[in-house]
PDB file of C-alpha atoms in Angstrom:
ATOM      1  CA  ASP V 192    -141.058 -73.575-106.983  1.00 64.00           C
ATOM      2  CA  GLY V 193    -139.034 -73.544-110.179  1.00 72.00           C
ATOM      3  CA  GLY V 194    -140.236 -75.761-112.956  1.00 93.00           C
ATOM      4  CA  ILE V 195    -142.107 -76.243-116.179  1.00 96.00           C
ATOM      5  CA  THR V 196    -145.862 -75.846-116.419  1.00 96.00           C
ATOM      6  CA  GLN V 197    -147.817 -77.410-119.214  1.00 97.00           C
ATOM      7  CA  SER V 198    -151.492 -76.767-119.806  1.00 96.00           C
ATOM      8  CA  PRO V 199    -154.013 -78.090-120.258  1.00 96.00           C
ATOM      9  CA  LYS V 200    -153.450 -81.591-118.926  1.00 95.00           C
ATOM     10  CA  TYR V 201    -156.050 -82.991-121.345  1.00 96.00           C
ATOM     11  CA  LEU V 202    -157.072 -81.506-124.673  1.00 95.00           C
ATOM     12  CA  PHE V 203    -159.513 -82.599-127.336  1.00 93.00           C
ATOM     13  CA  ARG V 204    -159.330 -81.604-130.951  1.00 90.00           C
ATOM     14  CA  LYS V 205    -162.097 -81.632-133.487  1.00 90.00           C
ATOM     15  CA  GLU V 206    -161.550 -82.409-137.140  1.00 85.00           C
ATOM     16  CA  GLY V 207    -159.919 -79.496-138.973  1.00 87.00           C
ATOM     17  CA  GLN V 208    -159.210 -77.572-135.801  1.00 92.00           C
ATOM     18  CA  ASN V 209    -155.928 -76.071-134.679  1.00 95.00           C
ATOM     19  CA  VAL V 210    -155.129 -76.402-130.977  1.00 96.00           C
ATOM     20  CA  THR V 211    -152.373 -74.822-128.918  1.00 97.00           C
ATOM     21  CA  LEU V 212    -150.520 -76.437-126.048  1.00 98.00           C
ATOM     22  CA  SER V 213    -148.967 -74.134-123.495  1.00 98.00           C
ATOM     23  CA  CYS V 214    -145.505 -74.494-121.967  1.00 98.00           C
ATOM     24  CA  GLU V 215    -144.089 -72.023-119.435  1.00 98.00           C
ATOM     25  CA  GLN V 216    -140.830 -72.300-117.495  1.00 97.00           C
ATOM     26  CA  ASN V 217    -139.418 -70.210-114.669  1.00 96.00           C
ATOM     27  CA  LEU V 218    -136.006 -71.853-114.623  1.00 95.00           C
ATOM     28  CA  ASN V 219    -134.454 -69.101-116.741  1.00 95.00           C
ATOM     29  CA  HIS V 220    -133.358 -71.705-119.285  1.00 94.00           C
ATOM     30  CA  ASP V 221    -132.423 -70.595-122.775  1.00 92.00           C
ATOM     31  CA  ALA V 222    -133.357 -73.820-124.551  1.00 92.00           C
ATOM     32  CA  MET V 223    -136.820 -75.318-124.802  1.00 95.00           C
ATOM     33  CA  TYR V 224    -138.105 -78.438-126.546  1.00 95.00           C
ATOM     34  CA  TRP V 225    -141.284 -80.208-127.560  1.00 97.00           C
ATOM     35  CA  TYR V 226    -141.447 -84.003-127.640  1.00 96.00           C
ATOM     36  CA  ARG V 227    -144.204 -86.331-128.709  1.00 97.00           C
ATOM     37  CA  GLN V 228    -144.745 -89.663-126.945  1.00 96.00           C
ATOM     38  CA  ASP V 229    -146.827 -92.455-128.446  1.00 94.00           C
ATOM     39  CA  PRO V 230    -147.704 -95.648-126.536  1.00 88.00           C
ATOM     40  CA  GLY V 231    -144.840 -98.117-126.546  1.00 81.00           C
ATOM     41  CA  GLN V 232    -142.524 -95.670-128.254  1.00 83.00           C
ATOM     42  CA  GLY V 233    -139.812 -93.380-127.092  1.00 87.00           C
ATOM     43  CA  LEU V 234    -140.018 -89.631-127.221  1.00 93.00           C
ATOM     44  CA  ARG V 235    -139.579 -87.937-130.574  1.00 94.00           C
ATOM     45  CA  LEU V 236    -138.450 -84.341-130.995  1.00 93.00           C
ATOM     46  CA  ILE V 237    -140.919 -82.002-132.697  1.00 96.00           C
ATOM     47  CA  TYR V 238    -139.312 -78.560-132.352  1.00 95.00           C
ATOM     48  CA  TYR V 239    -136.635 -76.941-130.283  1.00 93.00           C
ATOM     49  CA  SER V 240    -135.545 -73.413-129.517  1.00 93.00           C
ATOM     50  CA  GLN V 241    -132.167 -72.374-128.207  1.00 90.00           C
ATOM     51  CA  ILE V 242    -132.910 -68.683-127.881  1.00 91.00           C
ATOM     52  CA  VAL V 243    -135.790 -66.256-128.020  1.00 94.00           C
ATOM     53  CA  ASN V 244    -137.167 -65.581-131.520  1.00 95.00           C
ATOM     54  CA  ASP V 245    -135.413 -68.621-132.925  1.00 93.00           C
ATOM     55  CA  PHE V 246    -136.521 -72.234-133.272  1.00 94.00           C
ATOM     56  CA  GLN V 247    -135.641 -75.273-135.338  1.00 92.00           C
ATOM     57  CA  LYS V 248    -137.503 -78.301-136.637  1.00 94.00           C
ATOM     58  CA  GLY V 249    -136.935 -81.624-134.991  1.00 92.00           C
ATOM     59  CA  ASP V 250    -137.560 -85.066-136.430  1.00 91.00           C
ATOM     60  CA  ILE V 251    -141.340 -84.861-136.774  1.00 95.00           C
ATOM     61  CA  ALA V 252    -142.199 -81.172-137.277  1.00 96.00           C
ATOM     62  CA  GLU V 253    -144.770 -81.622-140.039  1.00 96.00           C
ATOM     63  CA  GLY V 254    -148.215 -80.518-138.930  1.00 96.00           C
ATOM     64  CA  TYR V 255    -146.898 -78.534-135.977  1.00 97.00           C
ATOM     65  CA  SER V 256    -145.852 -74.937-135.415  1.00 98.00           C
ATOM     66  CA  VAL V 257    -144.214 -73.062-132.540  1.00 98.00           C
ATOM     67  CA  SER V 258    -143.247 -69.576-131.458  1.00 97.00           C
ATOM     68  CA  ARG V 259    -140.699 -68.262-128.980  1.00 97.00           C
ATOM     69  CA  GLU V 260    -141.514 -64.643-128.288  1.00 97.00           C
ATOM     70  CA  LYS V 261    -140.524 -64.806-124.633  1.00 97.00           C
ATOM     71  CA  LYS V 262    -137.779 -66.738-122.911  1.00 97.00           C
ATOM     72  CA  GLU V 263    -140.180 -68.435-120.530  1.00 97.00           C
ATOM     73  CA  SER V 264    -142.811 -69.490-123.074  1.00 98.00           C
ATOM     74  CA  PHE V 265    -142.772 -71.997-125.951  1.00 98.00           C
ATOM     75  CA  PRO V 266    -146.302 -72.803-127.137  1.00 98.00           C
ATOM     76  CA  LEU V 267    -146.947 -75.609-129.606  1.00 98.00           C
ATOM     77  CA  THR V 268    -149.778 -75.478-132.136  1.00 98.00           C
ATOM     78  CA  VAL V 269    -151.060 -78.732-133.552  1.00 96.00           C
ATOM     79  CA  THR V 270    -152.501 -77.797-136.910  1.00 95.00           C
ATOM     80  CA  SER V 271    -155.171 -79.488-138.978  1.00 91.00           C
ATOM     81  CA  ALA V 272    -152.366 -80.743-141.204  1.00 90.00           C
ATOM     82  CA  GLN V 273    -151.314 -83.146-138.468  1.00 91.00           C
ATOM     83  CA  LYS V 274    -153.435 -86.156-139.354  1.00 89.00           C
ATOM     84  CA  ASN V 275    -152.556 -88.272-136.364  1.00 92.00           C
ATOM     85  CA  PRO V 276    -152.323 -85.877-133.437  1.00 94.00           C
ATOM     86  CA  THR V 277    -153.391 -88.209-130.648  1.00 95.00           C
ATOM     87  CA  ALA V 278    -150.375 -88.492-128.353  1.00 96.00           C
ATOM     88  CA  PHE V 279    -148.819 -87.337-125.123  1.00 97.00           C
ATOM     89  CA  TYR V 280    -146.870 -84.108-125.559  1.00 98.00           C
ATOM     90  CA  LEU V 281    -143.976 -83.192-123.311  1.00 97.00           C
ATOM     91  CA  CYS V 282    -142.239 -79.858-123.068  1.00 97.00           C
ATOM     92  CA  ALA V 283    -138.713 -79.572-121.707  1.00 95.00           C
ATOM     93  CA  SER V 284    -136.107 -76.919-121.034  1.00 95.00           C
ATOM     94  CA  SER V 285    -132.409 -76.863-120.301  1.00 92.00           C
ATOM     95  CA  GLU V 286    -129.328 -74.809-119.920  1.00 87.00           C
ATOM     96  CA  PHE V 287    -126.927 -75.209-122.803  1.00 75.00           C
ATOM     97  CA  ASN V 288    -125.766 -78.829-122.937  1.00 72.00           C
ATOM     98  CA  GLU V 289    -127.189 -79.630-119.549  1.00 81.00           C
ATOM     99  CA  LYS V 290    -129.872 -82.097-118.540  1.00 87.00           C
ATOM    100  CA  LEU V 291    -133.444 -81.580-119.635  1.00 91.00           C
ATOM    101  CA  PHE V 292    -136.207 -80.721-117.217  1.00 94.00           C
ATOM    102  CA  PHE V 293    -139.649 -81.893-118.295  1.00 95.00           C
ATOM    103  CA  GLY V 294    -143.177 -80.701-117.694  1.00 96.00           C
ATOM    104  CA  SER V 295    -145.992 -83.046-116.708  1.00 95.00           C
ATOM    105  CA  GLY V 296    -147.340 -83.301-120.236  1.00 96.00           C
ATOM    106  CA  THR V 297    -150.539 -82.753-122.206  1.00 97.00           C
ATOM    107  CA  GLN V 298    -152.629 -85.647-123.499  1.00 96.00           C
ATOM    108  CA  LEU V 299    -154.181 -84.670-126.817  1.00 96.00           C
ATOM    109  CA  SER V 300    -157.043 -86.707-128.232  1.00 94.00           C
ATOM    110  CA  VAL V 301    -159.178 -86.391-131.331  1.00 89.00           C
ATOM    111  CA  LEU V 302    -162.959 -86.163-131.018  1.00 84.00           C
TER     112      LEU V 302
ATOM    113  CA  ALA E 235    -126.853 -94.258-137.152  1.00 79.00           C
ATOM    114  CA  GLN E 236    -127.750 -93.140-133.675  1.00 88.00           C
ATOM    115  CA  LYS E 237    -130.028 -95.451-131.810  1.00 93.00           C
ATOM    116  CA  VAL E 238    -131.013 -96.583-128.338  1.00 96.00           C
ATOM    117  CA  THR E 239    -132.482-100.028-127.760  1.00 97.00           C
ATOM    118  CA  GLN E 240    -134.345-101.073-124.655  1.00 97.00           C
ATOM    119  CA  ALA E 241    -135.268-104.648-125.437  1.00 96.00           C
ATOM    120  CA  GLN E 242    -137.294-105.180-122.281  1.00 97.00           C
ATOM    121  CA  THR E 243    -140.752-103.802-122.898  1.00 96.00           C
ATOM    122  CA  GLU E 244    -142.157-104.742-119.525  1.00 97.00           C
ATOM    123  CA  ILE E 245    -140.730-106.222-116.320  1.00 97.00           C
ATOM    124  CA  SER E 246    -142.682-107.345-113.304  1.00 98.00           C
ATOM    125  CA  VAL E 247    -140.981-108.071-109.990  1.00 97.00           C
ATOM    126  CA  VAL E 248    -142.006-108.544-106.403  1.00 97.00           C
ATOM    127  CA  GLU E 249    -140.990-105.959-103.864  1.00 97.00           C
ATOM    128  CA  LYS E 250    -137.442-106.339-102.525  1.00 97.00           C
ATOM    129  CA  GLU E 251    -136.223-108.122-105.629  1.00 97.00           C
ATOM    130  CA  ASP E 252    -133.309-106.656-107.546  1.00 97.00           C
ATOM    131  CA  VAL E 253    -133.990-105.716-111.151  1.00 98.00           C
ATOM    132  CA  THR E 254    -131.767-104.659-114.059  1.00 98.00           C
ATOM    133  CA  LEU E 255    -132.978-102.586-116.965  1.00 98.00           C
ATOM    134  CA  ASP E 256    -130.951-102.996-120.125  1.00 98.00           C
ATOM    135  CA  CYS E 257    -129.893-100.250-122.521  1.00 98.00           C
ATOM    136  CA  VAL E 258    -127.822-100.686-125.667  1.00 98.00           C
ATOM    137  CA  TYR E 259    -126.841 -97.709-127.776  1.00 97.00           C
ATOM    138  CA  GLU E 260    -125.337 -97.063-131.187  1.00 96.00           C
ATOM    139  CA  THR E 261    -123.331 -94.034-132.202  1.00 92.00           C
ATOM    140  CA  ARG E 262    -120.269 -93.211-134.231  1.00 90.00           C
ATOM    141  CA  ASP E 263    -119.503 -90.167-132.140  1.00 87.00           C
ATOM    142  CA  THR E 264    -116.575 -90.500-129.794  1.00 85.00           C
ATOM    143  CA  THR E 265    -118.045 -87.937-127.440  1.00 85.00           C
ATOM    144  CA  TYR E 266    -121.551 -88.533-126.239  1.00 89.00           C
ATOM    145  CA  TYR E 267    -123.702 -88.591-123.151  1.00 90.00           C
ATOM    146  CA  LEU E 268    -126.069 -91.230-121.854  1.00 93.00           C
ATOM    147  CA  PHE E 269    -129.047 -90.591-119.620  1.00 94.00           C
ATOM    148  CA  TRP E 270    -131.678 -92.436-117.659  1.00 96.00           C
ATOM    149  CA  TYR E 271    -135.055 -90.867-116.978  1.00 96.00           C
ATOM    150  CA  LYS E 272    -137.970 -92.163-114.913  1.00 97.00           C
ATOM    151  CA  GLN E 273    -141.568 -91.520-115.957  1.00 96.00           C
ATOM    152  CA  PRO E 274    -144.012 -92.211-113.119  1.00 95.00           C
ATOM    153  CA  PRO E 275    -147.764 -92.407-113.791  1.00 91.00           C
ATOM    154  CA  SER E 276    -147.991 -88.630-113.383  1.00 89.00           C
ATOM    155  CA  GLY E 277    -146.263 -88.333-116.761  1.00 91.00           C
ATOM    156  CA  GLU E 278    -143.347 -86.048-115.982  1.00 92.00           C
ATOM    157  CA  LEU E 279    -139.909 -87.389-116.849  1.00 94.00           C
ATOM    158  CA  VAL E 280    -137.527 -87.258-113.922  1.00 95.00           C
ATOM    159  CA  PHE E 281    -133.781 -87.130-114.511  1.00 94.00           C
ATOM    160  CA  LEU E 282    -131.821 -89.928-112.844  1.00 95.00           C
ATOM    161  CA  ILE E 283    -128.295 -89.856-114.207  1.00 92.00           C
ATOM    162  CA  ARG E 284    -126.033 -88.535-116.932  1.00 90.00           C
ATOM    163  CA  ARG E 285    -122.811 -90.244-117.961  1.00 90.00           C
ATOM    164  CA  ASN E 286    -120.281 -89.022-120.511  1.00 87.00           C
ATOM    165  CA  SER E 287    -118.452 -91.333-122.876  1.00 88.00           C
ATOM    166  CA  PHE E 288    -115.102 -90.790-121.210  1.00 87.00           C
ATOM    167  CA  ASP E 289    -116.215 -91.887-117.785  1.00 83.00           C
ATOM    168  CA  GLU E 290    -116.761 -95.616-117.519  1.00 81.00           C
ATOM    169  CA  GLN E 291    -116.860 -95.673-113.768  1.00 82.00           C
ATOM    170  CA  ASN E 292    -119.927 -97.340-112.415  1.00 84.00           C
ATOM    171  CA  GLU E 293    -122.106 -95.200-110.225  1.00 84.00           C
ATOM    172  CA  ILE E 294    -124.199 -95.968-107.207  1.00 86.00           C
ATOM    173  CA  SER E 295    -126.830 -93.723-105.716  1.00 87.00           C
ATOM    174  CA  GLY E 296    -128.719 -95.305-102.873  1.00 92.00           C
ATOM    175  CA  ARG E 297    -130.598 -98.300-104.278  1.00 94.00           C
ATOM    176  CA  TYR E 298    -129.761 -97.307-107.852  1.00 95.00           C
ATOM    177  CA  SER E 299    -126.620 -98.279-109.714  1.00 93.00           C
ATOM    178  CA  TRP E 300    -125.473 -97.923-113.284  1.00 93.00           C
ATOM    179  CA  ASN E 301    -123.051-100.077-115.260  1.00 94.00           C
ATOM    180  CA  PHE E 302    -121.544 -98.355-118.306  1.00 94.00           C
ATOM    181  CA  GLN E 303    -119.546-100.578-120.662  1.00 93.00           C
ATOM    182  CA  LYS E 304    -118.265 -99.025-123.877  1.00 92.00           C
ATOM    183  CA  SER E 305    -117.006-102.399-125.108  1.00 93.00           C
ATOM    184  CA  THR E 306    -120.584-103.645-125.375  1.00 95.00           C
ATOM    185  CA  SER E 307    -122.214-100.214-125.896  1.00 96.00           C
ATOM    186  CA  SER E 308    -124.398-100.761-122.887  1.00 96.00           C
ATOM    187  CA  PHE E 309    -125.553 -98.596-120.016  1.00 96.00           C
ATOM    188  CA  ASN E 310    -127.582-100.809-117.716  1.00 96.00           C
ATOM    189  CA  PHE E 311    -129.525 -99.659-114.679  1.00 96.00           C
ATOM    190  CA  THR E 312    -130.022-101.780-111.569  1.00 96.00           C
ATOM    191  CA  ILE E 313    -132.477-101.170-108.767  1.00 97.00           C
ATOM    192  CA  THR E 314    -131.622-103.033-105.594  1.00 96.00           C
ATOM    193  CA  ALA E 315    -134.380-104.098-103.207  1.00 97.00           C
ATOM    194  CA  SER E 316    -137.117-102.691-105.424  1.00 97.00           C
ATOM    195  CA  GLN E 317    -140.080-100.872-103.931  1.00 97.00           C
ATOM    196  CA  VAL E 318    -143.595-100.213-105.168  1.00 96.00           C
ATOM    197  CA  VAL E 319    -142.668 -96.552-105.664  1.00 96.00           C
ATOM    198  CA  ASP E 320    -140.140 -97.656-108.290  1.00 97.00           C
ATOM    199  CA  SER E 321    -143.007 -98.630-110.591  1.00 97.00           C
ATOM    200  CA  ALA E 322    -142.678 -96.439-113.658  1.00 97.00           C
ATOM    201  CA  VAL E 323    -141.492 -96.353-117.235  1.00 96.00           C
ATOM    202  CA  TYR E 324    -137.735 -95.948-117.470  1.00 97.00           C
ATOM    203  CA  PHE E 325    -136.112 -94.395-120.517  1.00 97.00           C
ATOM    204  CA  CYS E 326    -132.526 -94.573-121.604  1.00 97.00           C
ATOM    205  CA  ALA E 327    -131.370 -91.753-123.884  1.00 95.00           C
ATOM    206  CA  LEU E 328    -128.333 -90.793-125.931  1.00 94.00           C
ATOM    207  CA  ARG E 329    -127.309 -87.197-126.528  1.00 90.00           C
ATOM    208  CA  VAL E 330    -125.784 -86.417-129.897  1.00 75.00           C
ATOM    209  CA  ASN E 331    -124.912 -83.372-131.910  1.00 64.00           C
ATOM    210  CA  TYR E 332    -127.870 -82.213-133.973  1.00 53.00           C
ATOM    211  CA  GLY E 333    -127.086 -79.128-135.920  1.00 53.00           C
ATOM    212  CA  GLY E 334    -126.798 -76.426-133.318  1.00 57.00           C
ATOM    213  CA  ALA E 335    -128.848 -78.271-130.749  1.00 55.00           C
ATOM    214  CA  THR E 336    -126.312 -80.404-129.003  1.00 57.00           C
ATOM    215  CA  ASN E 337    -128.962 -81.255-126.482  1.00 69.00           C
ATOM    216  CA  LYS E 338    -131.028 -83.445-128.766  1.00 80.00           C
ATOM    217  CA  LEU E 339    -131.812 -86.667-126.942  1.00 89.00           C
ATOM    218  CA  ILE E 340    -132.512 -89.927-128.737  1.00 91.00           C
ATOM    219  CA  PHE E 341    -134.735 -92.025-126.521  1.00 94.00           C
ATOM    220  CA  GLY E 342    -135.217 -95.740-126.285  1.00 96.00           C
ATOM    221  CA  THR E 343    -138.755 -97.081-126.285  1.00 96.00           C
ATOM    222  CA  GLY E 344    -138.782 -97.401-122.530  1.00 96.00           C
ATOM    223  CA  THR E 345    -139.177-100.267-120.069  1.00 97.00           C
ATOM    224  CA  LEU E 346    -142.279-100.456-117.923  1.00 96.00           C
ATOM    225  CA  LEU E 347    -141.321-101.681-114.470  1.00 98.00           C
ATOM    226  CA  ALA E 348    -144.109-102.976-112.253  1.00 98.00           C
ATOM    227  CA  VAL E 349    -143.173-103.721-108.659  1.00 97.00           C
ATOM    228  CA  GLN E 350    -145.774-105.829-106.911  1.00 96.00           C
ATOM    229  CA  PRO E 351    -146.189-105.616-103.124  1.00 95.00           C
TER     230      PRO E 351
END
């Protein structure tokens, strides 16, 4: 089945720790995105990538980093600089200017 | 400013009732796209519809219908004869140009729909 796989489903971060959220897609989409969802709020764009080896900051990139070494993979690292990391993180992909397909998300919590 | 407002935070209905979810958007762009996504408890957002700014025709898909009115900047979503499986958070979104990423979506805060049996 084609789709987007996010792992893990739940992740816990200790103080000062960097954690990496995985996102893999087999839809052959060029563009990939990371969104953050907080309770009662809409989704906010963290980073996006339109092509391999290229990515751009979204609205709330501070404290996060990404890489795009392969077309199918777009991992997100939540660094220790992100002081309020507890949220639901959603990865998405799309063809150029087409609808977004979303993964099932990763819930990140702070220990 | 680009913005999407979903004023209804939470709606509760009884099965078989009709329900309308409101969406009001703001943009200065003349070309834009509007979307509705459904987020069931599993967390994944599911695409429901996309509408471009030049097409004001209403659309019906089974029990779902959408009313797009540019005059009031609204793109409302109606579920007819609601079912328990319709329980989810529904997001309205606006697609605008954002540097090179013309696929940036601006989301509303979502409406939680609870359908009681």
